[in-house]
mmCIF file of C-alpha atoms in Angstrom:
data_model
loop_
_atom_site.group_PDB
_atom_site.id
_atom_site.type_symbol
_atom_site.label_atom_id
_atom_site.label_comp_id
_atom_site.label_asym_id
_atom_site.label_seq_id
_atom_site.Cartn_x
_atom_site.Cartn_y
_atom_site.Cartn_z
ATOM 1 C CA UNK H 1 115.783 117.304 117.066
ATOM 2 C CA UNK H 2 116.324 114.575 114.480
ATOM 3 C CA UNK H 3 113.499 112.036 114.203
ATOM 4 C CA UNK H 4 113.432 108.642 112.510
ATOM 5 C CA UNK H 5 110.840 105.912 112.086
ATOM 6 C CA UNK H 6 112.067 102.348 111.627
ATOM 7 C CA UNK H 7 110.053 99.197 111.014
ATOM 8 C CA UNK H 8 110.655 95.609 110.099
ATOM 9 C CA UNK H 9 109.561 94.596 106.623
ATOM 10 C CA UNK H 10 106.316 92.981 107.735
ATOM 11 C CA UNK H 11 104.881 96.497 107.209
ATOM 12 C CA UNK H 12 105.409 96.068 103.427
ATOM 13 C CA UNK H 13 106.963 99.576 103.454
ATOM 14 C CA UNK H 14 110.377 98.786 102.038
ATOM 15 C CA UNK H 15 111.633 102.115 100.668
ATOM 16 C CA UNK H 16 114.309 103.736 102.824
ATOM 17 C CA UNK H 17 114.439 107.527 103.175
ATOM 18 C CA UNK H 18 116.168 110.033 105.444
ATOM 19 C CA UNK H 19 113.283 109.800 107.929
ATOM 20 C CA UNK H 20 112.365 106.141 107.499
ATOM 21 C CA UNK H 21 114.261 102.856 107.421
ATOM 22 C CA UNK H 22 113.106 99.280 106.966
ATOM 23 C CA UNK H 23 114.965 96.294 108.392
ATOM 24 C CA UNK H 24 114.346 93.117 106.373
ATOM 25 C CA UNK H 25 112.806 89.902 107.594
ATOM 26 C CA UNK H 26 113.831 86.662 105.865
ATOM 27 C CA UNK H 27 112.205 83.461 104.737
ATOM 28 C CA UNK H 28 114.390 80.376 104.925
ATOM 29 C CA UNK H 29 113.510 77.346 102.832
ATOM 30 C CA UNK H 30 115.464 75.633 100.105
ATOM 31 C CA UNK H 31 117.243 78.974 99.963
ATOM 32 C CA UNK H 32 117.061 82.342 101.699
ATOM 33 C CA UNK H 33 114.585 85.019 100.602
ATOM 34 C CA UNK H 34 115.374 88.501 101.938
ATOM 35 C CA UNK H 35 112.474 90.918 102.298
ATOM 36 C CA UNK H 36 114.295 93.975 100.982
ATOM 37 C CA UNK H 37 112.259 94.792 97.874
ATOM 38 C CA UNK H 38 114.692 93.097 95.514
ATOM 39 C CA UNK H 39 113.180 89.606 95.773
ATOM 40 C CA UNK H 40 110.646 88.518 93.158
ATOM 41 C CA UNK H 41 107.755 87.397 95.380
ATOM 42 C CA UNK H 42 106.103 85.533 92.492
ATOM 43 C CA UNK H 43 109.197 83.364 92.119
ATOM 44 C CA UNK H 44 109.435 82.825 95.869
ATOM 45 C CA UNK H 45 105.763 81.897 96.178
ATOM 46 C CA UNK H 46 106.021 79.388 93.334
ATOM 47 C CA UNK H 47 109.240 77.833 94.639
ATOM 48 C CA UNK H 48 107.844 77.408 98.140
ATOM 49 C CA UNK H 49 104.614 75.834 96.833
ATOM 50 C CA UNK H 50 106.739 73.175 95.142
ATOM 51 C CA UNK H 51 109.175 72.785 98.048
ATOM 52 C CA UNK H 52 108.316 69.901 100.390
ATOM 53 C CA UNK H 53 110.917 70.619 103.046
ATOM 54 C CA UNK H 54 110.759 72.819 106.124
ATOM 55 C CA UNK H 55 110.535 76.585 105.770
ATOM 56 C CA UNK H 56 110.384 79.370 108.338
ATOM 57 C CA UNK H 57 110.684 83.113 108.851
ATOM 58 C CA UNK H 58 113.601 84.895 110.486
ATOM 59 C CA UNK H 59 113.458 88.291 112.191
ATOM 60 C CA UNK H 60 116.035 91.119 112.110
ATOM 61 C CA UNK H 61 118.767 90.908 114.720
ATOM 62 C CA UNK H 62 119.904 93.600 117.141
ATOM 63 C CA UNK H 63 122.632 94.912 114.840
ATOM 64 C CA UNK H 64 120.140 95.284 111.985
ATOM 65 C CA UNK H 65 117.978 97.547 114.127
ATOM 66 C CA UNK H 66 120.952 99.517 115.457
ATOM 67 C CA UNK H 67 122.211 100.238 111.956
ATOM 68 C CA UNK H 68 118.748 101.407 110.896
ATOM 69 C CA UNK H 69 118.502 103.847 113.839
ATOM 70 C CA UNK H 70 121.380 105.808 112.302
ATOM 71 C CA UNK H 71 122.171 108.922 114.355
ATOM 72 C CA UNK H 72 118.660 110.070 115.192
ATOM 73 C CA UNK H 73 117.822 111.825 118.454
ATOM 74 C CA UNK H 74 114.364 110.244 118.596
ATOM 75 C CA UNK H 75 113.484 106.883 117.044
ATOM 76 C CA UNK H 76 110.111 105.199 116.789
ATOM 77 C CA UNK H 77 110.571 101.499 115.992
ATOM 78 C CA UNK H 78 107.420 99.678 114.862
ATOM 79 C CA UNK H 79 107.475 95.882 114.830
ATOM 80 C CA UNK H 80 105.340 92.965 113.802
ATOM 81 C CA UNK H 81 103.327 91.558 116.715
ATOM 82 C CA UNK H 82 105.697 90.160 119.315
ATOM 83 C CA UNK H 83 103.444 87.117 119.754
ATOM 84 C CA UNK H 84 104.492 85.820 116.327
ATOM 85 C CA UNK H 85 108.095 87.013 116.016
ATOM 86 C CA UNK H 86 111.243 87.880 117.933
ATOM 87 C CA UNK H 87 111.514 91.182 116.061
ATOM 88 C CA UNK H 88 110.066 93.178 118.962
ATOM 89 C CA UNK H 89 112.572 91.722 121.444
ATOM 90 C CA UNK H 90 115.464 92.439 119.073
ATOM 91 C CA UNK H 91 114.266 96.024 118.651
ATOM 92 C CA UNK H 92 113.998 96.473 122.440
ATOM 93 C CA UNK H 93 117.558 95.213 122.934
ATOM 94 C CA UNK H 94 118.761 97.518 120.178
ATOM 95 C CA UNK H 95 116.919 100.447 121.799
ATOM 96 C CA UNK H 96 118.657 99.856 125.140
ATOM 97 C CA UNK H 97 122.059 99.631 123.464
ATOM 98 C CA UNK H 98 121.435 102.716 121.337
ATOM 99 C CA UNK H 99 120.387 104.852 124.302
ATOM 100 C CA UNK H 100 123.452 103.716 126.275
ATOM 101 C CA UNK H 101 125.720 104.671 123.385
ATOM 102 C CA UNK H 102 123.888 107.933 122.626
ATOM 103 C CA UNK H 103 123.146 109.745 125.919
ATOM 104 C CA UNK H 104 120.044 111.875 125.599
ATOM 105 C CA UNK H 105 118.626 109.909 122.655
ATOM 106 C CA UNK H 106 115.225 108.256 122.946
ATOM 107 C CA UNK H 107 114.030 105.070 121.248
ATOM 108 C CA UNK H 108 110.379 104.062 121.544
ATOM 109 C CA UNK H 109 109.567 100.510 120.457
ATOM 110 C CA UNK H 110 105.949 99.996 119.411
ATOM 111 C CA UNK H 111 104.456 96.532 119.114
ATOM 112 C CA UNK H 112 101.967 96.911 116.257
ATOM 113 C CA UNK H 113 100.161 93.774 117.487
ATOM 114 C CA UNK H 114 99.647 93.173 113.779
ATOM 115 C CA UNK H 115 101.484 92.997 110.468
ATOM 116 C CA UNK H 116 101.057 94.386 106.990
ATOM 117 C CA UNK H 117 98.464 97.142 106.446
ATOM 118 C CA UNK H 118 97.668 97.912 110.090
ATOM 119 C CA UNK H 119 101.373 98.221 110.838
ATOM 120 C CA UNK H 120 101.748 100.581 107.866
ATOM 121 C CA UNK H 121 98.818 102.653 109.143
ATOM 122 C CA UNK H 122 100.565 103.078 112.494
ATOM 123 C CA UNK H 123 103.702 104.252 110.701
ATOM 124 C CA UNK H 124 101.748 106.767 108.622
ATOM 125 C CA UNK H 125 100.079 108.036 111.787
ATOM 126 C CA UNK H 126 103.479 108.530 113.414
ATOM 127 C CA UNK H 127 104.567 110.777 110.560
ATOM 128 C CA UNK H 128 101.330 112.777 110.773
ATOM 129 C CA UNK H 129 101.869 113.365 114.485
ATOM 130 C CA UNK H 130 105.549 114.206 114.086
ATOM 131 C CA UNK H 131 104.650 116.843 111.507
ATOM 132 C CA UNK H 132 102.419 118.524 114.110
ATOM 133 C CA UNK H 133 105.491 119.395 116.166
ATOM 134 C CA UNK H 134 104.431 117.402 119.209
ATOM 135 C CA UNK H 135 106.858 116.222 121.869
ATOM 136 C CA UNK H 136 107.969 112.575 121.510
ATOM 137 C CA UNK H 137 105.925 111.404 124.500
ATOM 138 C CA UNK H 138 102.842 113.107 123.063
ATOM 139 C CA UNK H 139 103.416 111.382 119.734
ATOM 140 C CA UNK H 140 103.682 108.025 121.504
ATOM 141 C CA UNK H 141 100.515 108.619 123.532
ATOM 142 C CA UNK H 142 98.472 109.628 120.485
ATOM 143 C CA UNK H 143 99.697 106.752 118.330
ATOM 144 C CA UNK H 144 98.754 104.296 121.078
ATOM 145 C CA UNK H 145 95.293 105.886 121.149
ATOM 146 C CA UNK H 146 95.158 105.364 117.395
ATOM 147 C CA UNK H 147 96.087 101.687 117.805
ATOM 148 C CA UNK H 148 93.072 101.267 120.059
ATOM 149 C CA UNK H 149 90.908 101.957 117.002
ATOM 150 C CA UNK H 150 92.663 99.887 114.337
ATOM 151 C CA UNK H 151 92.074 96.310 113.225
ATOM 152 C CA UNK H 152 93.581 93.560 111.111
ATOM 153 C CA UNK H 153 91.475 91.033 109.216
ATOM 154 C CA UNK H 154 92.647 88.413 106.770
ATOM 155 C CA UNK H 155 91.160 86.173 104.115
ATOM 156 C CA UNK H 156 93.335 83.206 103.137
ATOM 157 C CA UNK H 157 92.976 80.449 100.562
ATOM 158 C CA UNK H 158 95.816 78.419 102.096
ATOM 159 C CA UNK H 159 97.090 78.132 105.658
ATOM 160 C CA UNK H 160 99.948 75.760 104.860
ATOM 161 C CA UNK H 161 102.823 78.012 105.924
ATOM 162 C CA UNK H 162 100.967 79.282 108.990
ATOM 163 C CA UNK H 163 100.396 75.681 110.095
ATOM 164 C CA UNK H 164 103.997 74.657 109.389
ATOM 165 C CA UNK H 165 105.187 77.410 111.703
ATOM 166 C CA UNK H 166 102.699 76.742 114.477
ATOM 167 C CA UNK H 167 100.578 79.848 113.826
ATOM 168 C CA UNK H 168 97.322 77.933 113.272
ATOM 169 C CA UNK H 169 96.080 74.400 113.826
ATOM 170 C CA UNK H 170 97.228 71.881 111.179
ATOM 171 C CA UNK H 171 93.718 70.427 111.268
ATOM 172 C CA UNK H 172 92.149 73.777 110.333
ATOM 173 C CA UNK H 173 94.716 74.220 107.559
ATOM 174 C CA UNK H 174 94.062 70.754 106.144
ATOM 175 C CA UNK H 175 90.285 71.166 106.131
ATOM 176 C CA UNK H 176 90.563 74.513 104.369
ATOM 177 C CA UNK H 177 92.829 73.036 101.708
ATOM 178 C CA UNK H 178 90.749 69.945 101.023
ATOM 179 C CA UNK H 179 87.350 71.652 100.947
ATOM 180 C CA UNK H 180 88.416 74.801 99.109
ATOM 181 C CA UNK H 181 87.351 77.012 102.005
ATOM 182 C CA UNK H 182 88.637 80.540 102.480
ATOM 183 C CA UNK H 183 89.368 81.357 106.103
ATOM 184 C CA UNK H 184 88.386 84.828 107.301
ATOM 185 C CA UNK H 185 89.887 85.860 110.603
ATOM 186 C CA UNK H 186 91.380 88.664 112.633
ATOM 187 C CA UNK H 187 94.254 89.608 114.889
ATOM 188 C CA UNK H 188 93.261 89.130 118.519
ATOM 189 C CA UNK H 189 95.794 90.324 121.092
ATOM 190 C CA UNK H 190 98.405 90.041 118.351
ATOM 191 C CA UNK H 191 97.573 86.430 117.492
ATOM 192 C CA UNK H 192 95.964 84.947 114.383
ATOM 193 C CA UNK H 193 92.399 83.885 115.096
ATOM 194 C CA UNK H 194 90.217 82.231 112.411
ATOM 195 C CA UNK H 195 86.632 83.507 112.767
ATOM 196 C CA UNK H 196 84.663 82.338 109.720
ATOM 197 C CA UNK H 197 85.098 79.659 107.055
ATOM 198 C CA UNK H 198 83.569 80.692 103.739
ATOM 199 C CA UNK H 199 83.158 78.497 100.685
ATOM 200 C CA UNK H 200 83.869 80.517 97.555
ATOM 201 C CA UNK H 201 85.056 84.051 96.835
ATOM 202 C CA UNK H 202 81.602 85.683 96.910
ATOM 203 C CA UNK H 203 80.765 84.291 100.342
ATOM 204 C CA UNK H 204 84.197 85.297 101.650
ATOM 205 C CA UNK H 205 83.767 88.821 100.273
ATOM 206 C CA UNK H 206 80.379 89.266 101.933
ATOM 207 C CA UNK H 207 81.797 87.904 105.183
ATOM 208 C CA UNK H 208 84.668 90.410 105.126
ATOM 209 C CA UNK H 209 82.353 93.364 104.509
ATOM 210 C CA UNK H 210 80.173 92.340 107.443
ATOM 211 C CA UNK H 211 83.194 91.830 109.714
ATOM 212 C CA UNK H 212 84.502 95.287 108.814
ATOM 213 C CA UNK H 213 81.126 96.932 109.439
ATOM 214 C CA UNK H 214 80.658 95.099 112.752
ATOM 215 C CA UNK H 215 83.916 96.593 114.024
ATOM 216 C CA UNK H 216 82.740 100.161 113.644
ATOM 217 C CA UNK H 217 84.067 101.113 110.216
ATOM 218 C CA UNK H 218 82.216 104.157 108.830
ATOM 219 C CA UNK H 219 82.439 106.932 106.245
ATOM 220 C CA UNK H 220 85.754 108.758 106.509
ATOM 221 C CA UNK H 221 87.619 105.742 107.901
ATOM 222 C CA UNK H 222 90.655 104.291 106.155
ATOM 223 C CA UNK H 223 90.761 100.720 104.875
ATOM 224 C CA UNK H 224 94.076 99.401 103.582
ATOM 225 C CA UNK H 225 94.451 96.052 101.790
ATOM 226 C CA UNK H 226 97.646 94.163 100.966
ATOM 227 C CA UNK H 227 97.104 91.253 98.600
ATOM 228 C CA UNK H 228 99.287 88.328 97.571
ATOM 229 C CA UNK H 229 98.487 88.100 93.852
ATOM 230 C CA UNK H 230 94.813 88.683 94.523
ATOM 231 C CA UNK H 231 94.030 92.024 92.818
ATOM 232 C CA UNK H 232 90.611 90.991 91.531
ATOM 233 C CA UNK H 233 89.192 90.167 94.945
ATOM 234 C CA UNK H 234 90.812 93.293 96.390
ATOM 235 C CA UNK H 235 89.044 95.465 93.810
ATOM 236 C CA UNK H 236 85.765 93.647 94.493
ATOM 237 C CA UNK H 237 86.230 94.366 98.192
ATOM 238 C CA UNK H 238 86.923 98.014 97.399
ATOM 239 C CA UNK H 239 83.726 98.291 95.366
ATOM 240 C CA UNK H 240 81.652 96.569 98.062
ATOM 241 C CA UNK H 241 83.065 98.834 100.795
ATOM 242 C CA UNK H 242 82.545 102.037 98.790
ATOM 243 C CA UNK H 243 79.017 101.016 97.921
ATOM 244 C CA UNK H 244 78.215 100.699 101.620
ATOM 245 C CA UNK H 245 80.492 103.510 102.839
ATOM 246 C CA UNK H 246 80.861 106.059 99.988
ATOM 247 C CA UNK H 247 83.068 108.329 102.092
ATOM 248 C CA UNK H 248 85.575 105.638 103.005
ATOM 249 C CA UNK H 249 89.251 105.965 102.125
ATOM 250 C CA UNK H 250 90.739 102.914 100.400
ATOM 251 C CA UNK H 251 94.368 101.980 99.761
ATOM 252 C CA UNK H 252 95.584 98.909 97.869
ATOM 253 C CA UNK H 253 99.101 97.439 97.856
ATOM 254 C CA UNK H 254 100.946 94.169 97.325
ATOM 255 C CA UNK H 255 102.530 92.027 100.021
ATOM 256 C CA UNK H 256 106.286 91.797 100.451
ATOM 257 C CA UNK H 257 108.241 88.599 101.043
ATOM 258 C CA UNK H 258 107.278 88.065 104.689
ATOM 259 C CA UNK H 259 103.567 88.795 104.278
ATOM 260 C CA UNK H 260 103.435 86.831 100.994
ATOM 261 C CA UNK H 261 104.893 83.819 102.771
ATOM 262 C CA UNK H 262 102.112 83.760 105.354
ATOM 263 C CA UNK H 263 99.221 85.095 103.250
ATOM 264 C CA UNK H 264 100.129 82.777 100.344
ATOM 265 C CA UNK H 265 98.667 82.909 96.835
ATOM 266 C CA UNK H 266 95.352 84.801 96.769
ATOM 267 C CA UNK H 267 95.513 85.898 100.398
ATOM 268 C CA UNK H 268 94.360 89.312 101.631
ATOM 269 C CA UNK H 269 95.503 91.256 104.694
ATOM 270 C CA UNK H 270 93.221 94.120 105.688
ATOM 271 C CA UNK H 271 93.945 96.966 108.073
ATOM 272 C CA UNK H 272 91.269 99.508 108.917
ATOM 273 C CA UNK H 273 90.022 102.100 111.376
ATOM 274 C CA UNK H 274 86.936 101.517 113.477
ATOM 275 C CA UNK H 275 85.444 101.573 116.964
ATOM 276 C CA UNK H 276 87.455 100.911 120.111
ATOM 277 C CA UNK H 277 89.191 97.559 119.639
ATOM 278 C CA UNK H 278 88.801 95.484 122.787
ATOM 279 C CA UNK H 279 90.908 92.723 121.186
ATOM 280 C CA UNK H 280 93.933 94.942 120.705
ATOM 281 C CA UNK H 281 94.959 96.388 124.083
ATOM 282 C CA UNK H 282 98.133 98.443 123.838
#
C-alpha cells in the first residue's frame, strides 16, 4: 500500500519527497509571491511593508491538490484551518475527484484548525503513526486524538495584514501599531483570537510562557516555534521554557511566504503539546 502525506504551504514544510508533497499558497500584492521555497521572504516582507495597495492570500486549487496526490493508494491531506482559507474545501473536492478516478484509493482530508508549527506537528505525527504499520483509519483516529492535545499561540508586533484581510479587528491592529504593543493570542476553533496585549518584548515573553504553562505543557512535551525574522526572541523563549521545563523538546524554524505575510516582521507562531484542548474540537 502506497502512502502519501500532502499539505499546503502554511505548514512551512516545503521540501517535496516521495512520501510528502507541499502545494503552494500565494500572496498577491503589487506582484505574486509563490510559497514554494524559492521566494526570498525578506524581500517580500520589505516590499509589502512599503506597498500601500491591497494584498491578499490565495489558496491552492483543486488541480494543485490532485497533482500532489500522485498515484498513492492512501493520502492524508493536511490543510490550514478552513475558517481562514479555502484550501480545505479545495482539498476535499480534490479528494472526491481522486477517489472517483482511482477506485479503491482513500484520501483523508484533515483540517489542522491551525497553521505553521501546529500543522507541521500533525504532519510529523502522521509519519510516526504510518511507520507503526497501522491501518489508515487507525492512523486517522490517533492523529485526531493528537490534535485534541495541540495548541497554537502567536505573538505579533504588527497586525496590518491580518486586519486588511478581515482576520482581526482594524481597531485592534491600529492600537497595537500606535502604542507599540505586541499581541499575544491563540487559535480558538481555528480562528485567530487575541488574548493579551503586552508592551515590550520582556512582558510579551513572560506572557507567552505563562500561556503555554496554563495549557498543560510539561516536561517531555514538544514546543515548535516559527519566527518571521525574530530569532532573538525565539531563543529567549527557548531559554525561558527550558528553564521552567528542562525536559521539554524545542524546535525552531523560519516562516515561509504565507506565514510571513500574516506574522509579519518579528512575529512568532508557536505550536505545542499540552492538556486536552477544549478550544480545538476535531
